[in-house]
Structure formats: structure tokens, C-alpha cells
Amino acid sequence: MGRRAISTKMVELPPPTLRLGLDHAALADNWRCLDHLSGNAKAGAAVKGNAYGLGVAHVLPTLIAAGARNFFVAHWSEVPDVIALADPGSVSVLHGPMNPADAAFARATGVKPVLNSLHQVALWLESGGGTCDVMIDSGINRLGISMQDIGNPSLQNLEIEVLMSHLASADEDSEFNAVQLERFRAAAQVIPAKMLSLANSAGIALGREYGFDLTRPGLALYGGVPRPELAGKIRQVARPEAAILQRRQIRTGDTVGYNAVFTAPHDMEVGVVSLGYADGFLRCWTGRGALACGGARLPLLGKVSMDMVVIDLSAAPHLREGDWVEVPYDLPKSSEISGLSQYELLTGLGQRFRR
Ligand SMILES: *Cc1c(COP(=O)(O)O)cnc(C)c1O
């Protein structure tokens, strides 16, 4: 009992050294753009994974104001944060019910389970049933009712709002897209539902026949560009920034960071920045990336540490301790540089960013 516990309720938290800017106008524009590209279909929004890492509490009000009315999460644990802001009836839980407790939770909260197997169908009906969604597996072999089972009579006893399937290769010009489209049409012929939904972000760009009644964009809402048709239409949403913790001078021949992989070719002014792999800025950036300030490029020196990176300040010698620098997050470009997918770049952004 040596130290006295201090309640953080009594003392205000000092300012952070990591912040994640959200361009709400770009987010709303992206949703409207995807809604428009969806043709006669209405665009929903995938907000799973804390809205792809950006913070569901920040993202949802903007999407609702823009006009989104259908939201998709993966886990039951994601429901409370979403229904704090959105009508429970607008929320679909993609993983579906694993047990009676999940089904009871869905009925109590009023969110829709997405039923992914005949087992989940039986579980839902035994729990008392009610409005639900159904996922058909048209070839991705992940979640969903198999094509062999689409004629199962139990499916006729459901009150299905959205009958959906998910494309495996919508980000490629693959013949598999048309195969899945045909299979989904076949399933829709025999399973009654109020609405049909097939396309994710990339699927929207495949053309109007992929739209049906409802689309389910995620990545592109948040600035991702999964297909070239969307380039120039989708705007960057996430703008991470990190503060400089310390400036230092290093001399010719000095090395920087773990394993001394960078050696200074001349005397340099460097900045130690509060950003590391614990924040989702992974080791794969080592030796490739740069942070930025205005137009100035500030190359990374040495390995990415857990909580820090070191940058060359030559292009912005005015920068001081406490100043903010930008983390480049144009998703297609950053994906190319880092080798991470655009999805991983977003969902990896850590908890230490103030959102
Ligand atoms: C994640 C997900 C989406 C959104 O996909 P994006 O590629 O991010 O647009 C749509 N539907 C389902 C079933 C998903 O799991």
C-alpha cells in the first residue's frame, strides 16, 4: 500500500502526443458518392471494427446525417456503441448468433442477426425469431448458407429483411464476380426477402447490376480506393498526426535506433516522434516512409520502435519539440509504400490516438 491511488476523474489528462483527424465532410461526401454509384440501391455502411478503427462514436453521426440507414457490425460486443447513436433496427450483426444468449441479446436490443447457417436459422427460430438478415455463401467460403441449402424449408419460416452475399474478388477483374452474381440471383429466386444486397465498396464499382437494393461499403467510406473506378471520387478521411518529443543533433557516422541500421552520412538535425508500432505504424515502414509537415518530406531514419520513430528534419528545420507532424495516410499510396492493405492501415490505428 505504498502509493496512493489517484483517481483520474479528479485530474484532467494532459494533452496527447497522437491525434487522429477525421475529415467529416470527406466522410459524408464519400457516403453520398457511394450511394449515388449504387444506382437504384441505397448505400448502407459497414461500421465494424470501431468503424475501421476511426471511432464509431465519431463516424456514425456523420453517416446518419448524410443519409445512411443500414449499419453492419461483426461482433455482438460492437452493438452497444452503435445503438447508442443509431436505431437498433438499422443494425445487422454479421457473425450471427452462436448460442441462445446471442439470440436473446438480439431480441432484447432489437438489432438484426445475420443468419449464416441452417444451425443459426434453427437457433433463431427456436428463440422466437423475428426480423433477421440472411447471408448466402456464393463462393467465398467464409460465412453463409451454402448454395446446396438454399431450398431448405426452414428458410421459408423466416422474416428476412436483407438477403445478402459477399464477393470474394470484387477488387479484381475476375470472372468469379459474375459467377457469384448468378449464384446470388439464384438464391434470391427461392428465398423471400424484403431487400437484396451483394456489393461491398469494390462491388459498387463493378456496375449497377451488382447493386440490388442495398450496398454495404466500408473501406471506401473511410478513404480506401479498392478499384481504379473510384480513384478521384473518394476522398481521404483519416489524418493521423504525431508530436515531436525531442530534437537532437547527430554527427557524421552516428547511428539511429535499434540495431543501428541507419548511419548518418553527415551532421543532421533529427526529431524523435511519438509514433510507433504500438500505434499501428508497423515495422514495415522502416527505411521506406516519411512523415510530413506542410509540403516538407521528413524521411524516417532507422527502425520503427514501439512508441517512437526518428525523422530527418532537414526539410523543416523550424520544427520544435511539441510541434505536430503529419503521418501520410493517403491509403492507396501508403499501402503501396508499406505493403500493408488499405484495410490494415485503417484498422491498425491504435488506442493512443486521440480521436
Ligand atoms: C466488411 C464487410 C463489408 C464491407 O466491405 P468493404 O470492402 O470494406 O467495403 C461488406 N459486407 C460484409 C459482409 C463485410 O464483412
mmCIF file of C-alpha atoms and ligand atoms in Angstrom:
data_model
loop_
_atom_site.group_PDB
_atom_site.id
_atom_site.type_symbol
_atom_site.label_atom_id
_atom_site.label_comp_id
_atom_site.label_asym_id
_atom_site.label_seq_id
_atom_site.Cartn_x
_atom_site.Cartn_y
_atom_site.Cartn_z
ATOM 1 C CA MET A 1 0.000 0.000 0.000
ATOM 2 C CA GLY A 2 2.966 2.295 -0.559
ATOM 3 C CA ARG A 3 1.416 4.530 -3.186
ATOM 4 C CA ARG A 4 -1.793 6.392 -3.067
ATOM 5 C CA ALA A 5 -4.095 5.694 -5.986
ATOM 6 C CA ILE A 6 -5.070 8.891 -7.761
ATOM 7 C CA SER A 7 -8.440 8.877 -9.386
ATOM 8 C CA THR A 8 -8.121 10.077 -12.966
ATOM 9 C CA LYS A 9 -11.581 11.533 -12.527
ATOM 10 C CA MET A 10 -10.110 14.207 -10.269
ATOM 11 C CA VAL A 11 -7.296 15.322 -12.517
ATOM 12 C CA GLU A 12 -7.506 16.218 -16.146
ATOM 13 C CA LEU A 13 -5.447 14.155 -18.573
ATOM 14 C CA PRO A 14 -2.577 16.142 -20.122
ATOM 15 C CA PRO A 15 -2.753 16.772 -23.879
ATOM 16 C CA PRO A 16 -1.955 13.758 -26.074
ATOM 17 C CA THR A 17 1.006 13.399 -28.433
ATOM 18 C CA LEU A 18 -1.005 11.490 -31.034
ATOM 19 C CA ARG A 19 -4.191 12.638 -32.677
ATOM 20 C CA LEU A 20 -6.355 11.313 -35.457
ATOM 21 C CA GLY A 21 -8.075 13.965 -37.517
ATOM 22 C CA LEU A 22 -11.326 12.904 -39.167
ATOM 23 C CA ASP A 23 -12.473 14.836 -42.192
ATOM 24 C CA HIS A 24 -16.214 14.663 -41.619
ATOM 25 C CA ALA A 25 -17.046 16.471 -44.869
ATOM 26 C CA ALA A 26 -14.997 13.914 -46.814
ATOM 27 C CA LEU A 27 -16.692 11.038 -44.955
ATOM 28 C CA ALA A 28 -20.151 12.412 -45.784
ATOM 29 C CA ASP A 29 -19.110 13.040 -49.399
ATOM 30 C CA ASN A 30 -17.766 9.510 -49.709
ATOM 31 C CA TRP A 31 -21.038 8.039 -48.455
ATOM 32 C CA ARG A 32 -23.071 10.218 -50.845
ATOM 33 C CA CYS A 33 -20.758 9.303 -53.724
ATOM 34 C CA LEU A 34 -21.118 5.565 -52.992
ATOM 35 C CA ASP A 35 -24.883 5.957 -52.553
ATOM 36 C CA HIS A 36 -25.043 7.646 -55.946
ATOM 37 C CA LEU A 37 -22.834 4.996 -57.582
ATOM 38 C CA SER A 38 -25.122 2.345 -56.090
ATOM 39 C CA GLY A 39 -27.788 3.409 -58.601
ATOM 40 C CA ASN A 40 -31.279 2.381 -57.518
ATOM 41 C CA ALA A 41 -29.833 0.719 -54.460
ATOM 42 C CA LYS A 42 -29.322 2.554 -51.200
ATOM 43 C CA ALA A 43 -25.883 2.551 -49.614
ATOM 44 C CA GLY A 44 -25.550 1.285 -46.059
ATOM 45 C CA ALA A 45 -22.308 1.409 -44.093
ATOM 46 C CA ALA A 46 -20.003 -1.202 -42.598
ATOM 47 C CA VAL A 47 -19.022 0.191 -39.197
ATOM 48 C CA LYS A 48 -17.464 -2.987 -37.785
ATOM 49 C CA GLY A 49 -14.074 -2.821 -36.083
ATOM 50 C CA ASN A 50 -14.920 0.525 -34.448
ATOM 51 C CA ALA A 51 -15.697 1.980 -37.899
ATOM 52 C CA TYR A 52 -12.486 0.545 -39.353
ATOM 53 C CA GLY A 53 -10.504 1.962 -36.460
ATOM 54 C CA LEU A 54 -11.693 5.556 -36.826
ATOM 55 C CA GLY A 55 -14.123 5.541 -33.895
ATOM 56 C CA VAL A 56 -17.750 4.586 -34.290
ATOM 57 C CA ALA A 57 -18.903 7.416 -31.998
ATOM 58 C CA HIS A 58 -17.361 9.981 -34.362
ATOM 59 C CA VAL A 59 -18.253 8.315 -37.642
ATOM 60 C CA LEU A 60 -21.892 7.330 -37.067
ATOM 61 C CA PRO A 61 -23.462 10.781 -36.553
ATOM 62 C CA THR A 62 -21.874 11.977 -39.805
ATOM 63 C CA LEU A 63 -23.073 8.931 -41.740
ATOM 64 C CA ILE A 64 -26.580 9.252 -40.301
ATOM 65 C CA ALA A 65 -26.680 12.968 -41.158
ATOM 66 C CA ALA A 66 -25.564 12.122 -44.716
ATOM 67 C CA GLY A 67 -28.465 9.671 -45.015
ATOM 68 C CA ALA A 68 -27.138 6.192 -44.143
ATOM 69 C CA ARG A 69 -29.765 3.952 -42.544
ATOM 70 C CA ASN A 70 -28.278 0.434 -42.556
ATOM 71 C CA PHE A 71 -25.251 -0.429 -40.450
ATOM 72 C CA PHE A 72 -23.142 -3.577 -40.271
ATOM 73 C CA VAL A 73 -21.006 -4.751 -37.370
ATOM 74 C CA ALA A 74 -19.298 -8.120 -36.951
ATOM 75 C CA HIS A 75 -19.477 -8.824 -33.201
ATOM 76 C CA TRP A 76 -22.287 -8.619 -30.649
ATOM 77 C CA SER A 77 -19.861 -6.645 -28.481
ATOM 78 C CA GLU A 78 -19.983 -3.864 -31.071
ATOM 79 C CA VAL A 79 -23.739 -3.370 -30.712
ATOM 80 C CA PRO A 80 -23.947 -1.072 -27.630
ATOM 81 C CA ASP A 81 -21.781 1.687 -29.130
ATOM 82 C CA VAL A 82 -23.766 1.621 -32.363
ATOM 83 C CA ILE A 83 -27.257 1.590 -30.870
ATOM 84 C CA ALA A 84 -26.279 4.464 -28.606
ATOM 85 C CA LEU A 85 -26.461 6.530 -31.798
ATOM 86 C CA ALA A 86 -28.458 4.576 -34.376
ATOM 87 C CA ASP A 87 -31.872 2.906 -34.446
ATOM 88 C CA PRO A 88 -31.344 -0.757 -33.358
ATOM 89 C CA GLY A 89 -33.477 -1.955 -36.267
ATOM 90 C CA SER A 90 -30.890 -0.477 -38.640
ATOM 91 C CA VAL A 91 -28.071 -2.641 -37.263
ATOM 92 C CA SER A 92 -27.055 -6.056 -38.643
ATOM 93 C CA VAL A 93 -24.621 -8.310 -36.752
ATOM 94 C CA LEU A 94 -22.643 -10.215 -39.371
ATOM 95 C CA HIS A 95 -21.286 -13.039 -37.215
ATOM 96 C CA GLY A 96 -24.814 -14.094 -36.300
ATOM 97 C CA PRO A 97 -25.921 -15.953 -33.167
ATOM 98 C CA MET A 98 -23.618 -18.691 -31.850
ATOM 99 C CA ASN A 99 -25.888 -19.620 -28.916
ATOM 100 C CA PRO A 100 -29.237 -18.777 -27.277
ATOM 101 C CA ALA A 101 -27.646 -15.887 -25.340
ATOM 102 C CA ASP A 102 -26.733 -14.139 -28.605
ATOM 103 C CA ALA A 103 -30.257 -14.634 -29.931
ATOM 104 C CA ALA A 104 -31.744 -13.311 -26.682
ATOM 105 C CA PHE A 105 -29.446 -10.275 -26.897
ATOM 106 C CA ALA A 106 -30.624 -9.571 -30.432
ATOM 107 C CA ARG A 107 -34.279 -9.809 -29.411
ATOM 108 C CA ALA A 108 -33.771 -7.641 -26.326
ATOM 109 C CA THR A 109 -31.874 -4.891 -28.158
ATOM 110 C CA GLY A 110 -33.817 -5.066 -31.419
ATOM 111 C CA VAL A 111 -30.779 -5.473 -33.668
ATOM 112 C CA LYS A 112 -30.867 -7.995 -36.526
ATOM 113 C CA PRO A 113 -28.777 -11.145 -36.510
ATOM 114 C CA VAL A 114 -27.323 -12.159 -39.851
ATOM 115 C CA LEU A 115 -28.040 -15.898 -40.053
ATOM 116 C CA ASN A 116 -25.116 -17.698 -41.658
ATOM 117 C CA SER A 117 -26.030 -21.389 -41.416
ATOM 118 C CA LEU A 118 -29.039 -23.663 -41.032
ATOM 119 C CA HIS A 119 -27.918 -24.105 -37.437
ATOM 120 C CA GLN A 120 -28.201 -20.339 -36.871
ATOM 121 C CA VAL A 121 -31.607 -20.376 -38.599
ATOM 122 C CA ALA A 122 -32.853 -23.074 -36.206
ATOM 123 C CA LEU A 123 -31.389 -21.247 -33.214
ATOM 124 C CA TRP A 124 -33.130 -18.018 -34.216
ATOM 125 C CA LEU A 125 -36.477 -19.688 -34.829
ATOM 126 C CA GLU A 126 -36.278 -21.580 -31.506
ATOM 127 C CA SER A 127 -35.534 -18.340 -29.674
ATOM 128 C CA GLY A 128 -38.781 -16.881 -31.005
ATOM 129 C CA GLY A 129 -37.486 -15.476 -34.285
ATOM 130 C CA GLY A 130 -38.390 -12.064 -35.639
ATOM 131 C CA THR A 131 -36.848 -9.817 -38.255
ATOM 132 C CA CYS A 132 -33.441 -11.053 -39.360
ATOM 133 C CA ASP A 133 -30.976 -10.951 -42.242
ATOM 134 C CA VAL A 134 -29.557 -13.978 -44.044
ATOM 135 C CA MET A 135 -26.115 -14.441 -45.605
ATOM 136 C CA ILE A 136 -25.750 -16.778 -48.576
ATOM 137 C CA ASP A 137 -22.315 -18.149 -49.361
ATOM 138 C CA SER A 138 -21.983 -17.682 -53.104
ATOM 139 C CA GLY A 139 -18.360 -18.821 -53.188
ATOM 140 C CA ILE A 140 -16.165 -17.006 -50.667
ATOM 141 C CA ASN A 141 -16.452 -19.988 -48.299
ATOM 142 C CA ARG A 142 -16.333 -17.873 -45.235
ATOM 143 C CA LEU A 143 -19.704 -17.303 -43.566
ATOM 144 C CA GLY A 144 -23.058 -18.048 -45.139
ATOM 145 C CA ILE A 145 -25.633 -20.671 -46.024
ATOM 146 C CA SER A 146 -24.319 -22.977 -48.755
ATOM 147 C CA MET A 147 -25.898 -22.970 -52.201
ATOM 148 C CA GLN A 148 -26.934 -26.633 -51.646
ATOM 149 C CA ASP A 149 -29.088 -25.469 -48.728
ATOM 150 C CA ILE A 150 -30.948 -22.546 -50.312
ATOM 151 C CA GLY A 151 -34.035 -24.753 -50.806
ATOM 152 C CA ASN A 152 -34.180 -25.759 -47.142
ATOM 153 C CA PRO A 153 -37.786 -25.278 -45.933
ATOM 154 C CA SER A 154 -36.718 -23.638 -42.649
ATOM 155 C CA LEU A 155 -35.659 -20.567 -44.647
ATOM 156 C CA GLN A 156 -39.295 -20.068 -45.641
ATOM 157 C CA ASN A 157 -40.237 -19.536 -41.985
ATOM 158 C CA LEU A 158 -38.003 -16.506 -41.506
ATOM 159 C CA GLU A 159 -38.888 -12.823 -41.661
ATOM 160 C CA ILE A 160 -35.909 -11.785 -43.770
ATOM 161 C CA GLU A 161 -35.226 -8.115 -44.235
ATOM 162 C CA VAL A 162 -31.919 -8.333 -46.117
ATOM 163 C CA LEU A 163 -30.788 -11.386 -48.065
ATOM 164 C CA MET A 164 -27.111 -10.863 -48.737
ATOM 165 C CA SER A 165 -23.957 -12.435 -50.072
ATOM 166 C CA HIS A 166 -20.337 -11.276 -50.161
ATOM 167 C CA LEU A 167 -17.967 -11.011 -53.137
ATOM 168 C CA ALA A 168 -14.530 -12.599 -52.845
ATOM 169 C CA SER A 169 -12.714 -10.749 -55.630
ATOM 170 C CA ALA A 170 -14.623 -7.538 -56.273
ATOM 171 C CA ASP A 171 -11.337 -5.601 -56.196
ATOM 172 C CA GLU A 172 -10.130 -7.569 -59.248
ATOM 173 C CA ASP A 173 -11.411 -8.022 -62.789
ATOM 174 C CA SER A 174 -12.168 -11.638 -62.042
ATOM 175 C CA GLU A 175 -14.679 -13.902 -63.758
ATOM 176 C CA PHE A 176 -15.598 -15.064 -60.291
ATOM 177 C CA ASN A 177 -17.600 -11.855 -59.767
ATOM 178 C CA ALA A 178 -20.127 -12.829 -62.436
ATOM 179 C CA VAL A 179 -20.262 -16.396 -61.076
ATOM 180 C CA GLN A 180 -21.156 -15.083 -57.622
ATOM 181 C CA LEU A 181 -23.691 -12.664 -59.122
ATOM 182 C CA GLU A 182 -25.500 -15.544 -60.851
ATOM 183 C CA ARG A 183 -25.470 -17.701 -57.723
ATOM 184 C CA PHE A 184 -26.858 -14.840 -55.660
ATOM 185 C CA ARG A 185 -29.645 -14.291 -58.191
ATOM 186 C CA ALA A 186 -30.498 -17.996 -57.975
ATOM 187 C CA ALA A 187 -30.698 -17.825 -54.173
ATOM 188 C CA ALA A 188 -32.871 -14.692 -54.361
ATOM 189 C CA GLN A 189 -35.307 -16.591 -56.611
ATOM 190 C CA VAL A 190 -36.139 -19.094 -53.894
ATOM 191 C CA ILE A 191 -35.630 -17.241 -50.592
ATOM 192 C CA PRO A 192 -38.150 -14.495 -49.872
ATOM 193 C CA ALA A 193 -36.673 -11.238 -48.534
ATOM 194 C CA LYS A 194 -37.577 -7.567 -48.486
ATOM 195 C CA MET A 195 -34.168 -6.459 -49.777
ATOM 196 C CA LEU A 196 -31.197 -7.929 -51.605
ATOM 197 C CA SER A 197 -27.573 -6.898 -51.002
ATOM 198 C CA LEU A 198 -24.348 -8.088 -52.637
ATOM 199 C CA ALA A 199 -21.826 -5.275 -53.113
ATOM 200 C CA ASN A 200 -19.137 -4.026 -50.755
ATOM 201 C CA SER A 201 -17.095 -0.910 -51.718
ATOM 202 C CA ALA A 202 -15.368 -2.583 -54.658
ATOM 203 C CA GLY A 203 -18.594 -4.318 -55.703
ATOM 204 C CA ILE A 204 -20.299 -0.929 -56.120
ATOM 205 C CA ALA A 205 -17.709 -0.057 -58.773
ATOM 206 C CA LEU A 206 -18.413 -3.277 -60.703
ATOM 207 C CA GLY A 207 -21.619 -1.804 -62.119
ATOM 208 C CA ARG A 208 -25.296 -1.282 -61.469
ATOM 209 C CA GLU A 209 -26.259 -4.978 -61.741
ATOM 210 C CA TYR A 210 -24.281 -5.602 -58.549
ATOM 211 C CA GLY A 211 -26.282 -3.002 -56.612
ATOM 212 C CA PHE A 212 -29.647 -4.728 -55.993
ATOM 213 C CA ASP A 213 -31.495 -2.873 -53.166
ATOM 214 C CA LEU A 214 -28.759 -2.144 -50.649
ATOM 215 C CA THR A 215 -24.965 -1.874 -50.824
ATOM 216 C CA ARG A 216 -22.535 -2.343 -47.929
ATOM 217 C CA PRO A 217 -19.487 -0.102 -48.402
ATOM 218 C CA GLY A 218 -16.865 0.030 -45.681
ATOM 219 C CA LEU A 219 -13.349 0.769 -46.877
ATOM 220 C CA ALA A 220 -14.261 3.439 -49.432
ATOM 221 C CA LEU A 221 -16.298 5.404 -46.884
ATOM 222 C CA TYR A 222 -13.099 5.870 -44.924
ATOM 223 C CA GLY A 223 -10.934 6.874 -47.883
ATOM 224 C CA GLY A 224 -9.919 3.494 -49.312
ATOM 225 C CA VAL A 225 -9.782 3.033 -53.076
ATOM 226 C CA PRO A 226 -10.191 -0.688 -53.847
ATOM 227 C CA ARG A 227 -10.737 -0.235 -57.599
ATOM 228 C CA PRO A 228 -9.452 2.339 -60.113
ATOM 229 C CA GLU A 229 -13.036 3.417 -60.967
ATOM 230 C CA LEU A 230 -13.226 5.006 -57.506
ATOM 231 C CA ALA A 231 -9.943 6.937 -57.790
ATOM 232 C CA GLY A 232 -10.512 10.683 -57.820
ATOM 233 C CA LYS A 233 -14.009 10.210 -56.365
ATOM 234 C CA ILE A 234 -13.163 9.029 -52.879
ATOM 235 C CA ARG A 235 -11.525 11.500 -50.511
ATOM 236 C CA GLN A 236 -9.073 10.921 -47.680
ATOM 237 C CA VAL A 237 -10.827 10.821 -44.299
ATOM 238 C CA ALA A 238 -8.240 9.803 -41.693
ATOM 239 C CA ARG A 239 -5.374 12.200 -40.954
ATOM 240 C CA PRO A 240 -3.091 10.919 -38.190
ATOM 241 C CA GLU A 241 -0.626 13.334 -36.599
ATOM 242 C CA ALA A 242 2.142 12.830 -34.052
ATOM 243 C CA ALA A 243 4.092 15.247 -31.892
ATOM 244 C CA ILE A 244 7.859 15.704 -31.819
ATOM 245 C CA LEU A 245 9.117 14.633 -28.382
ATOM 246 C CA GLN A 246 12.709 15.715 -28.799
ATOM 247 C CA ARG A 247 15.039 17.317 -31.298
ATOM 248 C CA ARG A 248 18.628 16.214 -31.430
ATOM 249 C CA GLN A 249 21.780 16.785 -33.402
ATOM 250 C CA ILE A 250 23.632 13.753 -34.657
ATOM 251 C CA ARG A 251 27.112 13.675 -36.127
ATOM 252 C CA THR A 252 28.515 12.000 -39.208
ATOM 253 C CA GLY A 253 28.801 8.282 -38.500
ATOM 254 C CA ASP A 254 26.278 8.269 -35.619
ATOM 255 C CA THR A 255 23.603 5.601 -35.821
ATOM 256 C CA VAL A 256 19.885 5.789 -35.034
ATOM 257 C CA GLY A 257 17.600 3.344 -33.249
ATOM 258 C CA TYR A 258 17.556 -0.406 -32.635
ATOM 259 C CA ASN A 259 20.272 -2.404 -34.358
ATOM 260 C CA ALA A 260 21.853 0.798 -35.631
ATOM 261 C CA VAL A 261 20.502 0.283 -39.139
ATOM 262 C CA PHE A 262 20.787 3.962 -40.088
ATOM 263 C CA THR A 263 24.160 5.718 -40.128
ATOM 264 C CA ALA A 264 24.283 9.492 -40.584
ATOM 265 C CA PRO A 265 26.165 10.399 -43.781
ATOM 266 C CA HIS A 266 26.661 13.948 -42.431
ATOM 267 C CA ASP A 267 25.729 16.033 -39.396
ATOM 268 C CA MET A 268 21.950 16.114 -39.075
ATOM 269 C CA GLU A 269 19.067 17.591 -37.115
ATOM 270 C CA VAL A 270 16.617 14.861 -36.281
ATOM 271 C CA GLY A 271 13.258 14.668 -34.500
ATOM 272 C CA VAL A 272 12.076 11.888 -32.201
ATOM 273 C CA VAL A 273 8.365 11.461 -32.843
ATOM 274 C CA SER A 274 5.672 9.925 -30.626
ATOM 275 C CA LEU A 275 4.542 7.197 -33.034
ATOM 276 C CA GLY A 276 5.416 3.532 -33.104
ATOM 277 C CA TYR A 277 4.259 0.067 -33.937
ATOM 278 C CA ALA A 278 2.074 0.013 -30.824
ATOM 279 C CA ASP A 279 0.077 2.722 -32.614
ATOM 280 C CA GLY A 280 -0.276 0.684 -35.793
ATOM 281 C CA PHE A 281 2.712 2.271 -37.504
ATOM 282 C CA LEU A 282 4.357 -1.051 -38.170
ATOM 283 C CA ARG A 283 7.978 -2.076 -38.684
ATOM 284 C CA CYS A 284 7.345 -2.452 -42.401
ATOM 285 C CA TRP A 285 7.665 1.341 -42.704
ATOM 286 C CA THR A 286 11.329 1.078 -41.705
ATOM 287 C CA GLY A 287 13.556 2.521 -44.389
ATOM 288 C CA ARG A 288 10.676 3.387 -46.728
ATOM 289 C CA GLY A 289 8.384 6.010 -45.347
ATOM 290 C CA ALA A 290 8.475 9.641 -44.400
ATOM 291 C CA LEU A 291 6.364 11.872 -42.207
ATOM 292 C CA ALA A 292 5.463 15.323 -43.470
ATOM 293 C CA CYS A 293 4.958 18.910 -42.442
ATOM 294 C CA GLY A 294 3.161 21.109 -44.908
ATOM 295 C CA GLY A 295 4.878 20.184 -48.141
ATOM 296 C CA ALA A 296 8.122 19.095 -46.479
ATOM 297 C CA ARG A 297 9.074 15.425 -46.562
ATOM 298 C CA LEU A 298 10.671 14.135 -43.353
ATOM 299 C CA PRO A 299 12.217 10.689 -44.046
ATOM 300 C CA LEU A 300 12.171 8.006 -41.360
ATOM 301 C CA LEU A 301 15.609 7.115 -40.023
ATOM 302 C CA GLY A 302 16.278 3.661 -38.612
ATOM 303 C CA LYS A 303 13.803 1.139 -37.295
ATOM 304 C CA VAL A 304 10.307 1.884 -36.096
ATOM 305 C CA SER A 305 10.221 1.361 -32.299
ATOM 306 C CA MET A 306 7.168 0.545 -30.210
ATOM 307 C CA ASP A 307 6.496 4.152 -29.229
ATOM 308 C CA MET A 308 8.845 6.216 -31.380
ATOM 309 C CA VAL A 309 10.260 6.908 -34.790
ATOM 310 C CA VAL A 310 13.110 9.240 -35.689
ATOM 311 C CA ILE A 311 12.846 11.594 -38.672
ATOM 312 C CA ASP A 312 15.215 13.775 -40.642
ATOM 313 C CA LEU A 313 14.298 17.436 -40.035
ATOM 314 C CA SER A 314 16.437 18.870 -42.878
ATOM 315 C CA ALA A 315 13.389 19.853 -44.928
ATOM 316 C CA ALA A 316 11.673 21.606 -41.997
ATOM 317 C CA PRO A 317 14.388 22.952 -39.689
ATOM 318 C CA HIS A 318 11.911 25.224 -37.894
ATOM 319 C CA LEU A 319 10.178 22.268 -36.198
ATOM 320 C CA ARG A 320 10.428 22.177 -32.403
ATOM 321 C CA GLU A 321 9.577 19.822 -29.567
ATOM 322 C CA GLY A 322 5.795 19.680 -29.203
ATOM 323 C CA ASP A 323 5.153 20.515 -32.854
ATOM 324 C CA TRP A 324 2.880 18.212 -34.847
ATOM 325 C CA VAL A 325 3.896 16.322 -37.950
ATOM 326 C CA GLU A 326 1.602 14.515 -40.384
ATOM 327 C CA VAL A 327 1.596 10.769 -40.898
ATOM 328 C CA PRO A 328 0.987 10.145 -44.617
ATOM 329 C CA TYR A 329 -2.340 8.321 -44.892
ATOM 330 C CA ASP A 330 -3.424 8.587 -48.479
ATOM 331 C CA LEU A 331 -4.496 4.943 -48.334
ATOM 332 C CA PRO A 332 -3.638 3.697 -51.848
ATOM 333 C CA LYS A 333 -0.219 5.382 -51.707
ATOM 334 C CA SER A 334 0.536 4.365 -48.127
ATOM 335 C CA SER A 335 -0.487 0.804 -48.955
ATOM 336 C CA GLU A 336 1.947 0.735 -51.855
ATOM 337 C CA ILE A 337 4.798 2.083 -49.740
ATOM 338 C CA SER A 338 4.206 -0.036 -46.635
ATOM 339 C CA GLY A 339 2.970 -3.256 -48.215
ATOM 340 C CA LEU A 340 0.026 -3.219 -45.787
ATOM 341 C CA SER A 341 -3.507 -3.413 -47.166
ATOM 342 C CA GLN A 342 -5.620 -0.272 -47.045
ATOM 343 C CA TYR A 343 -7.851 -2.128 -44.548
ATOM 344 C CA GLU A 344 -4.911 -2.911 -42.253
ATOM 345 C CA LEU A 345 -3.695 0.682 -42.386
ATOM 346 C CA LEU A 346 -7.048 1.876 -41.034
ATOM 347 C CA THR A 347 -7.940 -0.830 -38.553
ATOM 348 C CA GLY A 348 -4.429 -0.907 -37.097
ATOM 349 C CA LEU A 349 -4.523 2.680 -35.830
ATOM 350 C CA GLY A 350 -4.064 2.251 -32.106
ATOM 351 C CA GLN A 351 -5.842 3.373 -28.972
ATOM 352 C CA ARG A 352 -3.339 6.117 -28.130
ATOM 353 C CA PHE A 353 -4.558 8.380 -30.914
ATOM 354 C CA ARG A 354 -6.969 10.962 -29.597
ATOM 355 C CA ARG A 355 -9.897 10.662 -31.983
HETATM 356 C C1 LIG B 1 -16.584 -5.850 -44.163
HETATM 357 C C2 LIG B 1 -17.748 -6.193 -44.987
HETATM 358 C C3 LIG B 1 -18.250 -5.295 -45.923
HETATM 359 C C4 LIG B 1 -17.548 -4.015 -46.295
HETATM 360 O O1 LIG B 1 -16.502 -4.328 -47.186
HETATM 361 P P1 LIG B 1 -15.505 -3.218 -47.780
HETATM 362 O O2 LIG B 1 -14.620 -3.997 -48.681
HETATM 363 O O3 LIG B 1 -14.780 -2.631 -46.629
HETATM 364 O O4 LIG B 1 -16.339 -2.220 -48.489
HETATM 365 C C5 LIG B 1 -19.429 -5.627 -46.568
HETATM 366 N N1 LIG B 1 -20.061 -6.800 -46.317
HETATM 367 C C6 LIG B 1 -19.589 -7.710 -45.448
HETATM 368 C C7 LIG B 1 -20.318 -8.986 -45.239
HETATM 369 C C8 LIG B 1 -18.411 -7.449 -44.769
HETATM 370 O O5 LIG B 1 -17.925 -8.358 -43.916
#
